[in-house]
PDB file of C-alpha atoms in Angstrom:
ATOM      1  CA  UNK A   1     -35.608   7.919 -52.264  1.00 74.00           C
ATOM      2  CA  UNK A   2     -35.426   9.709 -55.348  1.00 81.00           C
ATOM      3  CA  UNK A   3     -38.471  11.113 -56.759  1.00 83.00           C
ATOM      4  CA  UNK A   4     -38.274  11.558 -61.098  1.00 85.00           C
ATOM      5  CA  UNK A   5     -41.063  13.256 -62.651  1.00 87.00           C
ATOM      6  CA  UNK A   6     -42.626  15.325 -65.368  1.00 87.00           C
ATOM      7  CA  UNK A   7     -45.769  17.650 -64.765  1.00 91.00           C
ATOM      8  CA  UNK A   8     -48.145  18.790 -67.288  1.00 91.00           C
ATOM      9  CA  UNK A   9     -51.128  21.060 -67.221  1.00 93.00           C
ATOM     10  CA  UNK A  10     -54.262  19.461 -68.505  1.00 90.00           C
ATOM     11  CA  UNK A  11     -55.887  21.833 -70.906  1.00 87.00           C
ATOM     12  CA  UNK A  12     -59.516  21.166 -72.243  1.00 87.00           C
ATOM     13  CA  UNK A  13     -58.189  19.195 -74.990  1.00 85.00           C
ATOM     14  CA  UNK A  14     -56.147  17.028 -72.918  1.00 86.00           C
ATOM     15  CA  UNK A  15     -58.980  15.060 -71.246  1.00 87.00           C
ATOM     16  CA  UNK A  16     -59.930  12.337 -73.974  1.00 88.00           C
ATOM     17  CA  UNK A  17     -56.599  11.588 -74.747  1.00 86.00           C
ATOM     18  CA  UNK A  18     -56.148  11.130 -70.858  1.00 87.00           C
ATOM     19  CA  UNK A  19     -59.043   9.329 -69.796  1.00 89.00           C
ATOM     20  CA  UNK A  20     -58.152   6.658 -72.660  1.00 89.00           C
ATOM     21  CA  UNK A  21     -54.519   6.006 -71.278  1.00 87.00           C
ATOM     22  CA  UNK A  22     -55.993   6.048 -67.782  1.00 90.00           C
ATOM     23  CA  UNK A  23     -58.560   3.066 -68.887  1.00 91.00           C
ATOM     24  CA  UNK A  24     -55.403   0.324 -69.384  1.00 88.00           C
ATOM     25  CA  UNK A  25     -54.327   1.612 -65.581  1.00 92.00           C
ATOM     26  CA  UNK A  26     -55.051   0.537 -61.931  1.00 93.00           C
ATOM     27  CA  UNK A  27     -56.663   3.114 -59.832  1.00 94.00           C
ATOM     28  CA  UNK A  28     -54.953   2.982 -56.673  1.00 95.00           C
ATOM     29  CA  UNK A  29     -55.928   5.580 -54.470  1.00 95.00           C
ATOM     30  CA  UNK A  30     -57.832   8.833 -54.335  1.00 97.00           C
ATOM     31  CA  UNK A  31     -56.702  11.428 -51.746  1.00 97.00           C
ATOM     32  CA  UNK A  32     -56.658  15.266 -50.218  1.00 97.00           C
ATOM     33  CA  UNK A  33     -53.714  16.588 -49.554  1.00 97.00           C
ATOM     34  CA  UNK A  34     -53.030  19.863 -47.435  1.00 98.00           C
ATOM     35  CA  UNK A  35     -49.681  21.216 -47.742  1.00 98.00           C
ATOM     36  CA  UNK A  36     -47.924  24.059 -45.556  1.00 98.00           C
ATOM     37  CA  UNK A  37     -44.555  24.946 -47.037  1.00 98.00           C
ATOM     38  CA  UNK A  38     -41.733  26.633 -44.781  1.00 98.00           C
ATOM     39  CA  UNK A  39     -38.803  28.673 -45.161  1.00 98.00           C
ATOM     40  CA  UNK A  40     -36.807  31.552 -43.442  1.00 97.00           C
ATOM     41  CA  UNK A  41     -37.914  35.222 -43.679  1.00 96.00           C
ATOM     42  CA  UNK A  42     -35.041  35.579 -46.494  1.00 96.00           C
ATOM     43  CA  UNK A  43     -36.102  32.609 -48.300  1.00 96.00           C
ATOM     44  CA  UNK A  44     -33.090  30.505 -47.931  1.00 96.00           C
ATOM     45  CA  UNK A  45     -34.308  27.131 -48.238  1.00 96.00           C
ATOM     46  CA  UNK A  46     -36.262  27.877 -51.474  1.00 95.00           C
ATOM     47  CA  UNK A  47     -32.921  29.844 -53.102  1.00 94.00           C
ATOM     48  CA  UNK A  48     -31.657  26.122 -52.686  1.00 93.00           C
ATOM     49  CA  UNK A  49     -34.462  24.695 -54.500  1.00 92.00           C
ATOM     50  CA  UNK A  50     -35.224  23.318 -51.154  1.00 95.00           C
ATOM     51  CA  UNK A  51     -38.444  22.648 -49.996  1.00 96.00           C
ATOM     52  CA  UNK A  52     -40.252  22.153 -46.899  1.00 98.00           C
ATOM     53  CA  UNK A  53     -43.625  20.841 -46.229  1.00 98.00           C
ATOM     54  CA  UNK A  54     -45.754  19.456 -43.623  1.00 98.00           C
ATOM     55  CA  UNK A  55     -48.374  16.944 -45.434  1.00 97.00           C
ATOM     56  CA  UNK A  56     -51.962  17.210 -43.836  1.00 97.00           C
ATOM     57  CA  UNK A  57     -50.598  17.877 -40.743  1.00 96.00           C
ATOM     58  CA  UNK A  58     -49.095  14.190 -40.156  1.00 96.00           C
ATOM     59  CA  UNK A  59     -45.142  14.638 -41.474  1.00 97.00           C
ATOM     60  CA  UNK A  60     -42.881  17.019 -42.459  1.00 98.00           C
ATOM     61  CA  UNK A  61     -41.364  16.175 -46.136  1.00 97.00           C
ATOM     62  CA  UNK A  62     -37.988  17.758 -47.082  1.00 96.00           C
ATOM     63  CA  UNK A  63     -37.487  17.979 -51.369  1.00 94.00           C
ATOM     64  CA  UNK A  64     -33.867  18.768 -52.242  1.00 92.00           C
ATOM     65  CA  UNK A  65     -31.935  18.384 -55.480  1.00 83.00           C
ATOM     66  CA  UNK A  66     -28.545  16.454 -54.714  1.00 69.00           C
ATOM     67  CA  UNK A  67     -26.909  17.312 -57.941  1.00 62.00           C
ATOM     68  CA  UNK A  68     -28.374  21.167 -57.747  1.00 54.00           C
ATOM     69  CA  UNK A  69     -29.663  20.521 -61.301  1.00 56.00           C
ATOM     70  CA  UNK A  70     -31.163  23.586 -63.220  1.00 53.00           C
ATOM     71  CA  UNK A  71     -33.867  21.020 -64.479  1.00 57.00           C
ATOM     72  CA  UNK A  72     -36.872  20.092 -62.145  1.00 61.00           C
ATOM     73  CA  UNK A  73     -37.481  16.627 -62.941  1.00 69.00           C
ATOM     74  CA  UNK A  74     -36.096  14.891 -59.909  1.00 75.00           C
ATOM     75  CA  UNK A  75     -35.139  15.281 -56.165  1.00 85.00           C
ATOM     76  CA  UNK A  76     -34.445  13.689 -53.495  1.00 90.00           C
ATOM     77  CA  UNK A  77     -37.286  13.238 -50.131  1.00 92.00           C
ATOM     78  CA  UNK A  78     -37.141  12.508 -47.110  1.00 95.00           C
ATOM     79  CA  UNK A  79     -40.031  12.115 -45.297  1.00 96.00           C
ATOM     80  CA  UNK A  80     -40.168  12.623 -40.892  1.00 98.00           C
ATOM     81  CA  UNK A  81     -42.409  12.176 -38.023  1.00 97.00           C
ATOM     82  CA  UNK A  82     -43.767  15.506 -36.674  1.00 98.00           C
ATOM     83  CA  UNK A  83     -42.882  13.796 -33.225  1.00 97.00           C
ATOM     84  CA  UNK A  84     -39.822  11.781 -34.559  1.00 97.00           C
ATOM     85  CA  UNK A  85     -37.778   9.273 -32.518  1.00 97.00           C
ATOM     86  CA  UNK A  86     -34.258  10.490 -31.074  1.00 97.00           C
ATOM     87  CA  UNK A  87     -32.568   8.837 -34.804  1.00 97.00           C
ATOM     88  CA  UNK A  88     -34.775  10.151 -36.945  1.00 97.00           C
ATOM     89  CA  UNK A  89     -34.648  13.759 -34.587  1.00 98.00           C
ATOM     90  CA  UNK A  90     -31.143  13.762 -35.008  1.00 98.00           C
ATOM     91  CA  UNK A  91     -31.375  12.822 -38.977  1.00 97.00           C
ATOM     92  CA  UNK A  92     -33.832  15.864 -39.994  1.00 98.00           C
ATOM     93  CA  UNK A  93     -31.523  17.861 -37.860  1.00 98.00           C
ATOM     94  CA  UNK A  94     -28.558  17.005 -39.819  1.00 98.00           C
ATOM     95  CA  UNK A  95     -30.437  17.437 -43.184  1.00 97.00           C
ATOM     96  CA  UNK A  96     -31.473  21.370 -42.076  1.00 98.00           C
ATOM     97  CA  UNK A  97     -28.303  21.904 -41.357  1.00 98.00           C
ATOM     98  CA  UNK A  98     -26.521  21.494 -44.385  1.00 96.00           C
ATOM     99  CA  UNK A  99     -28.904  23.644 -45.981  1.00 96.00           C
ATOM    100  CA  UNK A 100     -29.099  26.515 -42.666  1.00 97.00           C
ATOM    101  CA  UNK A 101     -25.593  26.535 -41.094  1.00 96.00           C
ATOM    102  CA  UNK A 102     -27.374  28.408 -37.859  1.00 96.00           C
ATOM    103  CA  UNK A 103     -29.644  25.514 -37.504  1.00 98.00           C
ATOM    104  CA  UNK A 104     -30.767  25.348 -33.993  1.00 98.00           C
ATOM    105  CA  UNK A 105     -31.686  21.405 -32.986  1.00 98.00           C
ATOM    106  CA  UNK A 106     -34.818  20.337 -31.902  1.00 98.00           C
ATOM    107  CA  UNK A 107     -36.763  17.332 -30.963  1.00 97.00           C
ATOM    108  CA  UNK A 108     -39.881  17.366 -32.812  1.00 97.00           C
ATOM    109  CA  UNK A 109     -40.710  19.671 -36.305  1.00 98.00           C
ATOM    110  CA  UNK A 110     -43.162  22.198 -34.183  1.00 97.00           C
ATOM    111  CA  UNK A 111     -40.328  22.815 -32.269  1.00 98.00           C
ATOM    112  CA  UNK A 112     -37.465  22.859 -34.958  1.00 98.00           C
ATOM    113  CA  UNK A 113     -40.040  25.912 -37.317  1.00 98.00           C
ATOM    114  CA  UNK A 114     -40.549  27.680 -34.244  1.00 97.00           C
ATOM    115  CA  UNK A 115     -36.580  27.598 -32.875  1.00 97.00           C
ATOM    116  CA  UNK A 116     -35.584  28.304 -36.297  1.00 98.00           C
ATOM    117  CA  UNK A 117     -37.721  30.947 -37.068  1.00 97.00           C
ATOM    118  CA  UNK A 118     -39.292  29.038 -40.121  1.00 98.00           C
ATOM    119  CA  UNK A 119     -42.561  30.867 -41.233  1.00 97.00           C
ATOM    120  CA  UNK A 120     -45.400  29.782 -44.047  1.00 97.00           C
ATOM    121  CA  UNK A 121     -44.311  30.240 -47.308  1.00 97.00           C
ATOM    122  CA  UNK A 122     -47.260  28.593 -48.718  1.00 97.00           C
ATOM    123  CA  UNK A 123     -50.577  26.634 -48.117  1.00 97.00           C
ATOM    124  CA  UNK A 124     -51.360  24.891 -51.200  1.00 98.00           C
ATOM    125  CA  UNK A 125     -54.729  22.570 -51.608  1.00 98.00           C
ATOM    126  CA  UNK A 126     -54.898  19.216 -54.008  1.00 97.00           C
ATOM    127  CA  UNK A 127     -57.294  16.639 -54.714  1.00 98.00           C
ATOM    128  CA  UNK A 128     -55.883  13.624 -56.240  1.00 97.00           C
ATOM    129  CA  UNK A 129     -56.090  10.231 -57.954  1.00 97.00           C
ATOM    130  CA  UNK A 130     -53.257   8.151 -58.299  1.00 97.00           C
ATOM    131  CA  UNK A 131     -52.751   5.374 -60.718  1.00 96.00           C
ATOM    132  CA  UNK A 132     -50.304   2.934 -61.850  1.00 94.00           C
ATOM    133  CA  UNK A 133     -49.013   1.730 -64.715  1.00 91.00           C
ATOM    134  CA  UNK A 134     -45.966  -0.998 -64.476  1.00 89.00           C
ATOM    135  CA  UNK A 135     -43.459   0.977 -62.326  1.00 89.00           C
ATOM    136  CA  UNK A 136     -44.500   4.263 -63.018  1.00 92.00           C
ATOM    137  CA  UNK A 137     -47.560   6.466 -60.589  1.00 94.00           C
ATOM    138  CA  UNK A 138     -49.677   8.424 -62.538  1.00 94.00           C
ATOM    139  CA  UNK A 139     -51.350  11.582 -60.411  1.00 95.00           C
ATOM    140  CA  UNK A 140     -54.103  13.682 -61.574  1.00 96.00           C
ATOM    141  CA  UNK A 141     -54.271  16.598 -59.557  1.00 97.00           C
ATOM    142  CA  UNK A 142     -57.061  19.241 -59.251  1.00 97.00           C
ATOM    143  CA  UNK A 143     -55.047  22.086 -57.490  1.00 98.00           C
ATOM    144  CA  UNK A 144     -57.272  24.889 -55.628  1.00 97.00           C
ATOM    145  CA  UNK A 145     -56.654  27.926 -57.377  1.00 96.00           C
ATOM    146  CA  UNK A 146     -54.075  26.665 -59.728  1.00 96.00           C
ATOM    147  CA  UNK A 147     -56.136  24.331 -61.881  1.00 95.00           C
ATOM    148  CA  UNK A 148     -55.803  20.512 -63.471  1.00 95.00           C
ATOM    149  CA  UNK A 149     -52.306  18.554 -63.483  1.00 95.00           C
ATOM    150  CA  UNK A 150     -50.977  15.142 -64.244  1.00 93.00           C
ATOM    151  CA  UNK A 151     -47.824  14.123 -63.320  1.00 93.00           C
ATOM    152  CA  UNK A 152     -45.746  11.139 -64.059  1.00 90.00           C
ATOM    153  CA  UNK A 153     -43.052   9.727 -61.577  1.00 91.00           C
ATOM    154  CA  UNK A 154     -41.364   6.658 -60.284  1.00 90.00           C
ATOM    155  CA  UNK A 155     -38.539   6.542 -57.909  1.00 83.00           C
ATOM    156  CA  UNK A 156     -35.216   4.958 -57.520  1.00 79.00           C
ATOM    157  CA  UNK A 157     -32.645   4.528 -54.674  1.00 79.00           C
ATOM    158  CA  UNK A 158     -30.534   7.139 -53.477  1.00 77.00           C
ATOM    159  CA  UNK A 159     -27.295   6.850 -55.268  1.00 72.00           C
ATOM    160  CA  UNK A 160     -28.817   4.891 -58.477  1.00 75.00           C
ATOM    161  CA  UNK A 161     -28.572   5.919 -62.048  1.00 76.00           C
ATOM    162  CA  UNK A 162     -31.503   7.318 -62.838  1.00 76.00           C
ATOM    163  CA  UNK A 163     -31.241   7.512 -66.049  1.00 81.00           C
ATOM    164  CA  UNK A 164     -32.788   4.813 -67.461  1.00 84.00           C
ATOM    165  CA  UNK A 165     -36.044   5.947 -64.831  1.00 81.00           C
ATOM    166  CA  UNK A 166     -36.015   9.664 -66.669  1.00 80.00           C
ATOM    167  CA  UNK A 167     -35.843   7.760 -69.827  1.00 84.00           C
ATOM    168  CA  UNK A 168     -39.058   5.782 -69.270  1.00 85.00           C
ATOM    169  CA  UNK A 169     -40.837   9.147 -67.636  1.00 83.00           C
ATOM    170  CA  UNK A 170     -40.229  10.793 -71.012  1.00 82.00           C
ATOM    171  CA  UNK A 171     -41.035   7.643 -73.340  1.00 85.00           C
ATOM    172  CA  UNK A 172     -44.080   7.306 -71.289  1.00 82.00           C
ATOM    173  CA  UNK A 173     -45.147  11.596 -71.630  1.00 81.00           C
ATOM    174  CA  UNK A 174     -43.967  11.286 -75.080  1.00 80.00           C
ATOM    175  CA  UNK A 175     -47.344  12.990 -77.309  1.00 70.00           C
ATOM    176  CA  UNK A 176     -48.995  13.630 -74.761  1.00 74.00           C
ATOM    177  CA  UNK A 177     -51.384  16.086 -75.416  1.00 75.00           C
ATOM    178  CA  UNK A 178     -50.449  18.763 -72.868  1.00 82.00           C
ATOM    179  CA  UNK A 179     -48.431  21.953 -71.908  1.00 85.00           C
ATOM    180  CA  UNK A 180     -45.274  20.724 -69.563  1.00 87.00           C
ATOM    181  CA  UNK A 181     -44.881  22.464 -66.677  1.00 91.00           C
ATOM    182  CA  UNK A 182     -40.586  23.045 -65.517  1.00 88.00           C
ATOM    183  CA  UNK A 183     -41.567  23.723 -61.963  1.00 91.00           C
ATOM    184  CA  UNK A 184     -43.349  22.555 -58.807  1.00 92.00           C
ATOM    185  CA  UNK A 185     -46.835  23.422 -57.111  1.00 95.00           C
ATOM    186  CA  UNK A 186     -45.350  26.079 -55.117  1.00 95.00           C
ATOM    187  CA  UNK A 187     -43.783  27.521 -57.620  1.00 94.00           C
ATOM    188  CA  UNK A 188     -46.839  28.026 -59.380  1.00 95.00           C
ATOM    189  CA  UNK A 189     -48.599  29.427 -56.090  1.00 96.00           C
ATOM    190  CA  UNK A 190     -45.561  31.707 -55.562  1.00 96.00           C
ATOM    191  CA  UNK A 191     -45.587  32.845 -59.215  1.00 95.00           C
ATOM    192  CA  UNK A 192     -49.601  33.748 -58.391  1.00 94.00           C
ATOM    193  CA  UNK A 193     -49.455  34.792 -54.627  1.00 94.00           C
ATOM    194  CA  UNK A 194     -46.173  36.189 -53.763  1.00 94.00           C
ATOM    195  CA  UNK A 195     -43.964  37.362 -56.905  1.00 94.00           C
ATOM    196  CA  UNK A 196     -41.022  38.639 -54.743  1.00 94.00           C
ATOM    197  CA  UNK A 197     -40.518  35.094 -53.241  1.00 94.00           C
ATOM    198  CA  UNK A 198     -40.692  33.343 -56.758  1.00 92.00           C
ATOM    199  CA  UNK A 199     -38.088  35.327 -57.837  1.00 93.00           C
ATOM    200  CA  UNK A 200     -35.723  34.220 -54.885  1.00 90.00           C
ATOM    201  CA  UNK A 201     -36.384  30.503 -56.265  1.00 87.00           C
ATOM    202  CA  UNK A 202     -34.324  28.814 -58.529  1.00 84.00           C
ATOM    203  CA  UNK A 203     -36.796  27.199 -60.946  1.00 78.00           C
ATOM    204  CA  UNK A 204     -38.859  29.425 -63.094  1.00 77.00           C
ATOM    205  CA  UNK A 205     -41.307  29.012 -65.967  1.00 72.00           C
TER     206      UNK A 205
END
């Protein structure tokens, strides 16, 4: 699938405009998430803009951007089983591999990190509450150490337009009362935690 989105960082000010809009919504899920991102010593994947996370240590989701945009507003996932099946194995396999030519194969993610010498790049925190509105998934985010987020995404099929999805992101974020953020979570946690690797990446604030 392919993820479009806009982040913001909720100041003070931002809440009452907020809670109003999230009033006409449907609260659909609250959740903790635990994220350990990956990459090579030399920080190859994220010098892609690729990115490489296992999600409370149940999958492994891979984030890449097919069109190598400079804006961060949408990318393409893929989401495996830790312990995938031989076709799904030989899938993730063929997705490192275009971005690691030395890509060793392996048959389940523990083994592909450790094969591959794939260390932590970062461990990043979130509590959030998810809502809808129409087609588009609202997420309010309270991110340890990093602070108070909302973004606003839908999704379209791999090879769509996705236009006319950015266009309703942005109609929906129009005046909204918030600073917009150009990058990711772990960008924000490298820009904090490990300056030399944020450098490396492609998308800065």
């Amino acid at each position: 699938m392919i993820e479009v989105e806009l982040k913001f960082e909720l100041l003070p000010t931002s809440w009452p405009q907020l809670e109003e809009r999230l009033t006409a919504m449907q609260l659909t899920r609250r959740t903790r998430n635990s994220d350990i991102y990956y990459d090579t010593a030399g920080f190859d994947l994220l010098r892609q803009a690729v990115f490489v996370r296992v999600r409370n240590h149940v999958h492994l989701e891979f984030k890449f951007n097919e069109q190598a945009e400079l804006a961060h507003i949408q990318s393409t996932e893929r989401v495996f089983s830790l312990t995938p099946e031989q076709c799904q194995a030989q899938e993730m396999n063929a997705l490192f591999s275009r971005f690691l030519p030395q890509w060793r194969p392996a048959d389940t993610v523990k083994e592909a990190l450790h094969q591959n010498g794939l260390i932590e790049l970062a461990h990043i925190e979130n509590r959030r509450v998810q809502y809808k509105y129409d087609d588009l998934v609202i997420c309010v985010d309270q991110v340890e150490g990093l602070g108070d987020f909302v973004e606003i995404e839908t999704q379209c099929e791999e090879g769509s337009d996705t236009r006319q999805a950015a266009a309703r992101v942005h109609r929906f974020a129009a005046g909204f009362a918030a600073r917009q953020v150009g990058v990711g979570y772990v960008e924000l946690w490298l820009q904090k935690h490990h300056p030399r690797a944020y450098q490396r990446g492609k998308y800065h604030e």
